[in-house]
Amino acid sequence: MKKTLDSKYKAYEKYRKEMTFSNEIKQRLDFLISQSSSFEDFQKKLPLLNLQGDFFTNSGKLKKYATYKLLDFPQQRAKRDNTLNKNGDYLLKNLEETFKQNEVVLSEDEIVEGYEKIKRDVFALPDVEIVIEPWQISQQDEDFIYLTFDYGIKNQGEVRIHKSQFLTQNNGNYKLQLKHSDFFLLVDSEHQSKSRFIKSSVLVDQLTSDNLRPATKFYSARKEFIFALDSLNFLAQKDIHTGDQVEKYFSVMKSKLKDSSEAIENVDRKIEAVVEQYKYKTPSLEVKKKLEGLYLQNEELKNLHNEITKAIDQVEQISEYLLGHKERLKYVPKDKQTENQSLKH
């Protein structure tokens, strides 16, 4: 049994890496594109984040589509730029315009450290968080926690998840943090042949259904906001407070503020609809769970909205102060003007 499980888990780890390399490529490209001053600069910085780019034909002409490959992942085939997203953000023809907006960028020596910070601040953030109660855990070892998973008709399996994805709570429960792109191997307790890969969304639905605790969903707007804020902080450290680069990130923050406002209104409408529907009757446990989940979403969105509002206010205050400071530097009193003219003559 153990040998069979080990082989299943090895196959799972290989599958998971293959499923996640596109996301890794996009994260590294997002950072490198924002920190490159030209196509040549971009090319030089790719290897610093273990990325290999193929841009030219054998005759030296620029290809229509670039391909990228991770050097620290077991990636079998290179990924073409037009398959990374639908908006064409990574197409070669669109990169040059982006590079022109980057007035100040990290040097090659600063790239790795800068990426590690962005990775901690942004890319490591979970998309969803759920509560796991002790009875949902079948076993633990030094590195992994194994969760009991019921599916189908009287079928039970086990899902192995690394302990790094769990936060321990004082009450004995755990909080499991997941990304939408996560996949897990569900091992059938009795029939190994029925083992399968499941998405994190399937795992969340089943586990929260078992313990009737709603999931906390973190909106993608948070990651985009933090990325923009970190980028503005970097520019401020380089004494850059105006220009296209600053405007680009400030516009992102304002658009995320609008997105969060609309999302709050949407959740509020859903809460009102549920409350109105059950005004004169007792809701079921499932409905109560749904309502609790909506309140959690509402709280998360309002916290995000407040964070963005505060950040925008601070950026605007700094900009107003610096603008005023420059005007003061330009202003020369009349007596000084006369004195300066006398000195010239």
Coordinates of C-alpha atoms in Angstrom, one line a residue:
M1 CA 0.0 0.0 0.0
K2 CA 2.8 2.5 1.0
K3 CA 4.7 1.8 -2.3
T4 CA 1.5 2.4 -4.3
L5 CA 0.8 5.7 -2.4
D6 CA 4.4 6.9 -2.9
S7 CA 4.2 6.4 -6.6
K8 CA 0.8 8.2 -6.7
Y9 CA 2.2 11.1 -4.8
K10 CA 5.3 11.3 -7.0
A11 CA 3.1 11.4 -10.0
Y12 CA 1.0 14.1 -8.3
E13 CA 4.0 16.3 -7.5
K14 CA 5.1 16.1 -11.2
Y15 CA 1.6 16.9 -12.4
R16 CA 1.3 19.8 -10.0
K17 CA 4.6 21.4 -11.1
E18 CA 3.5 21.1 -14.8
M19 CA 0.2 22.8 -13.9
T20 CA 1.8 25.7 -12.1
F21 CA 4.7 26.6 -14.4
S22 CA 2.6 29.0 -16.4
N23 CA 1.7 31.0 -13.3
E24 CA 5.4 31.1 -12.3
I25 CA 6.4 32.4 -15.7
K26 CA 3.7 35.2 -15.6
Q27 CA 4.7 36.2 -12.1
R28 CA 8.4 36.6 -13.0
L29 CA 7.6 38.3 -16.3
D30 CA 5.2 40.8 -14.6
F31 CA 8.0 41.8 -12.3
L32 CA 10.7 41.9 -15.0
I33 CA 8.6 43.9 -17.4
S34 CA 7.9 46.5 -14.7
Q35 CA 11.7 46.7 -13.9
S36 CA 13.2 46.9 -17.4
S37 CA 14.1 50.0 -19.3
S38 CA 14.4 48.4 -22.8
F39 CA 14.1 45.1 -24.6
E40 CA 17.9 44.6 -24.3
D41 CA 17.7 45.3 -20.5
F42 CA 14.8 42.9 -20.2
Q43 CA 16.8 40.2 -22.0
K44 CA 19.7 40.6 -19.7
K45 CA 17.6 40.3 -16.6
L46 CA 15.7 37.2 -17.6
P47 CA 18.4 34.7 -16.3
L48 CA 18.5 36.5 -12.9
L49 CA 15.0 35.0 -12.2
N50 CA 15.8 31.7 -13.9
L51 CA 13.9 32.5 -17.0
Q52 CA 15.0 31.6 -20.5
G53 CA 13.5 33.5 -23.4
D54 CA 13.7 32.7 -27.1
F55 CA 13.0 35.7 -29.3
F56 CA 15.0 35.3 -32.6
T57 CA 15.0 33.0 -35.6
N58 CA 18.2 31.3 -36.8
S59 CA 18.7 34.2 -39.2
G60 CA 18.5 36.7 -36.4
K61 CA 15.1 38.1 -37.1
L62 CA 12.6 38.8 -34.3
K63 CA 10.0 36.0 -34.0
K64 CA 6.3 36.8 -34.1
Y65 CA 5.9 35.0 -30.8
A66 CA 8.4 34.7 -28.0
T67 CA 8.7 31.5 -25.8
Y68 CA 9.7 31.3 -22.2
K69 CA 11.0 28.4 -20.1
L70 CA 11.7 28.1 -16.3
L71 CA 15.2 26.9 -15.6
D72 CA 14.4 25.9 -12.0
F73 CA 11.3 23.9 -12.8
P74 CA 11.0 20.6 -14.7
Q75 CA 9.2 22.3 -17.6
Q76 CA 9.2 20.1 -20.6
R77 CA 8.0 22.5 -23.3
A78 CA 8.5 26.3 -23.6
K79 CA 5.4 28.5 -23.2
R80 CA 4.5 30.9 -26.0
D81 CA 3.8 34.5 -25.0
N82 CA 0.3 34.7 -26.7
T83 CA -0.9 31.8 -24.5
L84 CA 0.0 33.4 -21.2
N85 CA -3.1 35.6 -21.2
K86 CA -5.9 36.8 -23.5
N87 CA -5.1 40.5 -23.3
G88 CA -1.7 40.2 -25.1
D89 CA 0.2 41.8 -22.2
Y90 CA 3.3 39.6 -22.9
L91 CA 3.4 39.9 -26.7
L92 CA 6.7 41.4 -27.9
K93 CA 5.0 44.1 -29.9
N94 CA 3.4 45.4 -26.7
L95 CA 6.5 45.3 -24.4
E96 CA 8.4 48.2 -26.0
E97 CA 5.6 50.6 -25.1
T98 CA 5.6 49.4 -21.5
F99 CA 9.4 49.7 -21.3
K100 CA 9.1 53.4 -22.4
Q101 CA 7.0 54.2 -19.3
N102 CA 9.6 52.8 -17.0
E103 CA 11.7 55.8 -16.2
V104 CA 13.5 54.2 -13.3
V105 CA 14.1 50.5 -12.8
L106 CA 16.0 48.1 -10.5
S107 CA 19.5 47.3 -11.6
E108 CA 20.6 43.8 -12.3
D109 CA 22.1 43.6 -8.8
E110 CA 18.8 44.6 -7.2
I111 CA 16.5 42.4 -9.2
V112 CA 16.6 39.2 -7.2
E113 CA 16.1 41.0 -3.9
G114 CA 13.3 43.1 -5.4
Y115 CA 11.5 40.0 -6.8
E116 CA 11.8 38.2 -3.4
K117 CA 10.0 41.1 -1.7
I118 CA 7.2 41.2 -4.3
K119 CA 6.9 37.5 -4.1
R120 CA 6.4 37.8 -0.3
D121 CA 4.1 40.8 -0.5
V122 CA 2.0 39.8 -3.5
F123 CA 2.5 36.4 -5.2
A124 CA 2.5 34.4 -1.9
L125 CA -1.0 35.8 -0.9
P126 CA -3.7 33.1 -0.8
D127 CA -6.9 33.4 -2.8
V128 CA -9.0 31.6 -0.2
E129 CA -8.8 30.6 3.4
I130 CA -10.8 27.9 5.2
V131 CA -11.1 26.6 8.7
I132 CA -10.0 23.0 9.3
E133 CA -11.2 21.3 12.5
P134 CA -9.2 18.5 14.2
W135 CA -11.7 15.8 13.3
Q136 CA -11.1 16.5 9.6
I137 CA -7.5 15.5 9.9
S138 CA -6.8 11.8 9.4
Q139 CA -3.0 11.9 10.2
Q140 CA 0.1 14.1 10.3
D141 CA 3.8 13.6 9.7
E142 CA 6.8 15.9 9.8
D143 CA 5.9 17.7 6.6
F144 CA 2.3 17.0 5.7
I145 CA -1.3 17.0 7.0
Y146 CA -3.7 14.5 5.6
L147 CA -7.4 15.5 5.4
T148 CA -10.3 13.2 5.2
F149 CA -12.4 13.8 2.1
D150 CA -15.9 12.4 1.4
Y151 CA -17.1 12.3 -2.2
G152 CA -19.7 10.5 -4.3
I153 CA -21.9 7.9 -2.6
K154 CA -20.2 6.6 0.5
N155 CA -16.7 7.1 -1.0
Q156 CA -13.9 8.4 1.3
G157 CA -10.4 9.5 0.4
E158 CA -7.4 11.4 1.8
V159 CA -5.8 14.6 0.6
R160 CA -2.2 15.3 1.5
I161 CA -1.2 19.0 1.9
H162 CA 2.1 20.5 3.0
K163 CA 2.1 22.1 6.5
S164 CA 3.4 25.4 5.1
Q165 CA -0.2 26.0 3.8
F166 CA -1.7 25.8 7.4
L167 CA -1.9 28.4 10.1
T168 CA -2.3 27.0 13.7
Q169 CA -5.1 28.6 15.7
N170 CA -5.2 28.9 19.5
N171 CA -8.5 27.0 19.7
G172 CA -6.9 23.9 18.1
N173 CA -8.3 24.5 14.7
Y174 CA -6.2 25.3 11.6
K175 CA -6.6 27.8 8.8
L176 CA -5.8 26.3 5.4
Q177 CA -4.6 28.9 2.7
L178 CA -5.1 28.0 -0.9
K179 CA -4.7 29.5 -4.4
H180 CA -7.1 29.0 -7.2
S181 CA -4.3 27.3 -9.3
D182 CA -3.7 24.7 -6.6
F183 CA -4.3 21.0 -7.4
F184 CA -4.3 18.1 -5.0
L185 CA -4.2 14.3 -5.3
L186 CA -7.2 12.6 -3.7
V187 CA -6.3 9.1 -2.8
D188 CA -9.2 6.7 -2.5
S189 CA -9.0 4.8 0.9
E190 CA -10.0 1.4 -0.6
H191 CA -9.4 1.6 -4.3
Q192 CA -6.2 3.1 -5.5
S193 CA -7.3 3.1 -9.1
K194 CA -10.0 5.7 -8.2
S195 CA -7.4 8.2 -7.1
R196 CA -7.7 11.5 -8.9
F197 CA -6.6 15.1 -9.1
I198 CA -8.9 17.7 -7.7
K199 CA -8.9 21.5 -7.9
S200 CA -8.7 23.7 -4.8
S201 CA -12.3 24.9 -5.4
V202 CA -13.5 21.3 -5.1
L203 CA -11.5 20.8 -1.9
V204 CA -12.9 24.0 -0.4
D205 CA -16.5 23.2 -1.3
Q206 CA -16.3 19.7 0.3
L207 CA -14.4 20.7 3.5
T208 CA -16.5 23.7 4.3
S209 CA -19.7 21.7 3.6
D210 CA -18.4 19.1 6.2
N211 CA -17.8 21.6 9.0
L212 CA -20.3 24.2 8.0
R213 CA -17.7 27.0 8.2
P214 CA -17.7 29.5 5.3
A215 CA -14.5 30.2 3.4
T216 CA -12.9 33.6 3.4
K217 CA -12.2 34.7 -0.2
F218 CA -9.5 37.2 -0.9
Y219 CA -10.1 39.2 -4.1
S220 CA -7.4 39.5 -6.8
A221 CA -7.7 43.3 -6.5
R222 CA -5.7 43.0 -3.3
K223 CA -2.7 41.6 -5.1
E224 CA -2.8 44.2 -7.9
F225 CA -3.1 47.0 -5.3
I226 CA -0.2 45.8 -3.3
F227 CA 2.0 45.4 -6.4
A228 CA 1.1 48.9 -7.4
L229 CA 1.8 50.3 -3.9
D230 CA 5.2 48.5 -3.7
S231 CA 6.1 49.9 -7.1
L232 CA 5.2 53.4 -6.0
N233 CA 7.3 53.0 -2.9
F234 CA 10.2 51.9 -5.0
L235 CA 9.9 55.0 -7.2
A236 CA 9.6 57.3 -4.1
Q237 CA 12.9 55.8 -2.8
K238 CA 14.4 56.9 -6.1
D239 CA 12.9 60.4 -5.7
I240 CA 10.5 59.8 -8.5
H241 CA 7.0 61.3 -7.7
T242 CA 5.6 62.3 -11.0
G243 CA 5.6 61.0 -14.6
D244 CA 4.1 58.2 -16.7
Q245 CA 5.4 55.4 -14.4
V246 CA 3.9 57.0 -11.3
E247 CA 0.6 57.7 -13.1
K248 CA 0.4 54.1 -14.3
Y249 CA 0.6 52.6 -10.8
F250 CA -1.6 55.3 -9.3
S251 CA -4.3 54.6 -11.9
V252 CA -4.2 50.9 -10.9
M253 CA -4.8 51.8 -7.3
K254 CA -7.8 54.0 -8.2
S255 CA -9.3 51.3 -10.5
K256 CA -9.0 48.8 -7.6
L257 CA -10.8 51.2 -5.3
K258 CA -13.6 51.3 -7.9
D259 CA -13.6 47.5 -8.2
S260 CA -13.8 47.1 -4.4
S261 CA -16.7 49.6 -4.2
E262 CA -18.7 47.7 -6.8
A263 CA -17.9 44.3 -5.2
I264 CA -19.1 45.6 -1.8
E265 CA -22.4 46.8 -3.4
N266 CA -22.8 43.4 -5.0
V267 CA -22.3 41.5 -1.7
D268 CA -24.6 43.9 0.1
R269 CA -27.4 43.1 -2.4
K270 CA -26.9 39.4 -1.9
I271 CA -27.1 39.8 1.9
E272 CA -30.3 41.8 1.6
A273 CA -31.8 39.2 -0.7
V274 CA -31.1 36.4 1.7
V275 CA -32.3 38.3 4.8
E276 CA -35.5 39.4 3.0
Q277 CA -36.2 35.8 1.9
Y278 CA -35.9 34.4 5.4
K279 CA -37.5 37.3 7.3
Y280 CA -40.5 35.2 8.4
K281 CA -39.0 31.7 8.5
T282 CA -36.0 29.9 10.0
P283 CA -33.1 29.4 7.6
S284 CA -31.4 26.1 7.2
L285 CA -27.8 25.4 8.3
E286 CA -26.8 25.7 4.6
V287 CA -28.4 29.1 4.3
K288 CA -26.8 30.3 7.6
K289 CA -23.5 29.2 6.3
K290 CA -24.0 31.1 3.0
L291 CA -25.0 34.2 4.9
E292 CA -22.0 34.0 7.2
G293 CA -19.8 33.6 4.2
L294 CA -21.3 36.7 2.6
Y295 CA -20.6 38.7 5.8
L296 CA -17.0 37.5 5.7
Q297 CA -16.7 38.6 2.1
N298 CA -18.2 42.0 3.0
E299 CA -15.7 42.4 5.8
E300 CA -12.7 41.5 3.6
L301 CA -13.8 43.9 0.9
K302 CA -14.4 46.8 3.3
N303 CA -10.9 46.2 4.8
L304 CA -9.4 46.2 1.3
H305 CA -11.4 49.4 0.3
N306 CA -10.1 51.2 3.4
E307 CA -6.5 50.1 2.8
I308 CA -6.7 51.4 -0.8
T309 CA -8.4 54.7 0.3
K310 CA -5.7 55.3 2.9
A311 CA -2.9 54.6 0.5
I312 CA -4.4 56.9 -2.2
D313 CA -4.8 59.7 0.3
Q314 CA -1.2 59.3 1.4
V315 CA 0.1 59.4 -2.2
E316 CA -2.0 62.5 -3.0
Q317 CA -0.8 64.3 0.2
I318 CA 2.9 63.5 -0.7
S319 CA 2.3 64.7 -4.3
E320 CA 0.7 68.0 -3.1
Y321 CA 3.5 68.6 -0.6
L322 CA 6.2 68.0 -3.2
L323 CA 4.4 70.2 -5.8
G324 CA 4.1 73.0 -3.2
H325 CA 7.8 72.5 -2.2
K326 CA 8.9 72.9 -5.8
E327 CA 6.8 76.0 -6.2
R328 CA 8.4 77.5 -3.0
L329 CA 11.9 76.7 -4.4
K330 CA 11.0 78.5 -7.6
Y331 CA 9.6 81.6 -5.8
V332 CA 12.2 84.4 -5.2
P333 CA 11.1 87.5 -3.2
K334 CA 11.3 90.9 -4.9
D335 CA 14.2 92.2 -2.8
K336 CA 16.2 89.0 -3.7
Q337 CA 15.4 89.5 -7.3
T338 CA 16.8 93.0 -7.3
E339 CA 19.9 91.8 -5.4
N340 CA 20.4 89.0 -7.9
Q341 CA 20.1 91.4 -10.8
S342 CA 22.7 93.7 -9.2
L343 CA 25.1 90.8 -8.8
K344 CA 24.8 89.9 -12.5
H345 CA 25.7 93.4 -13.5

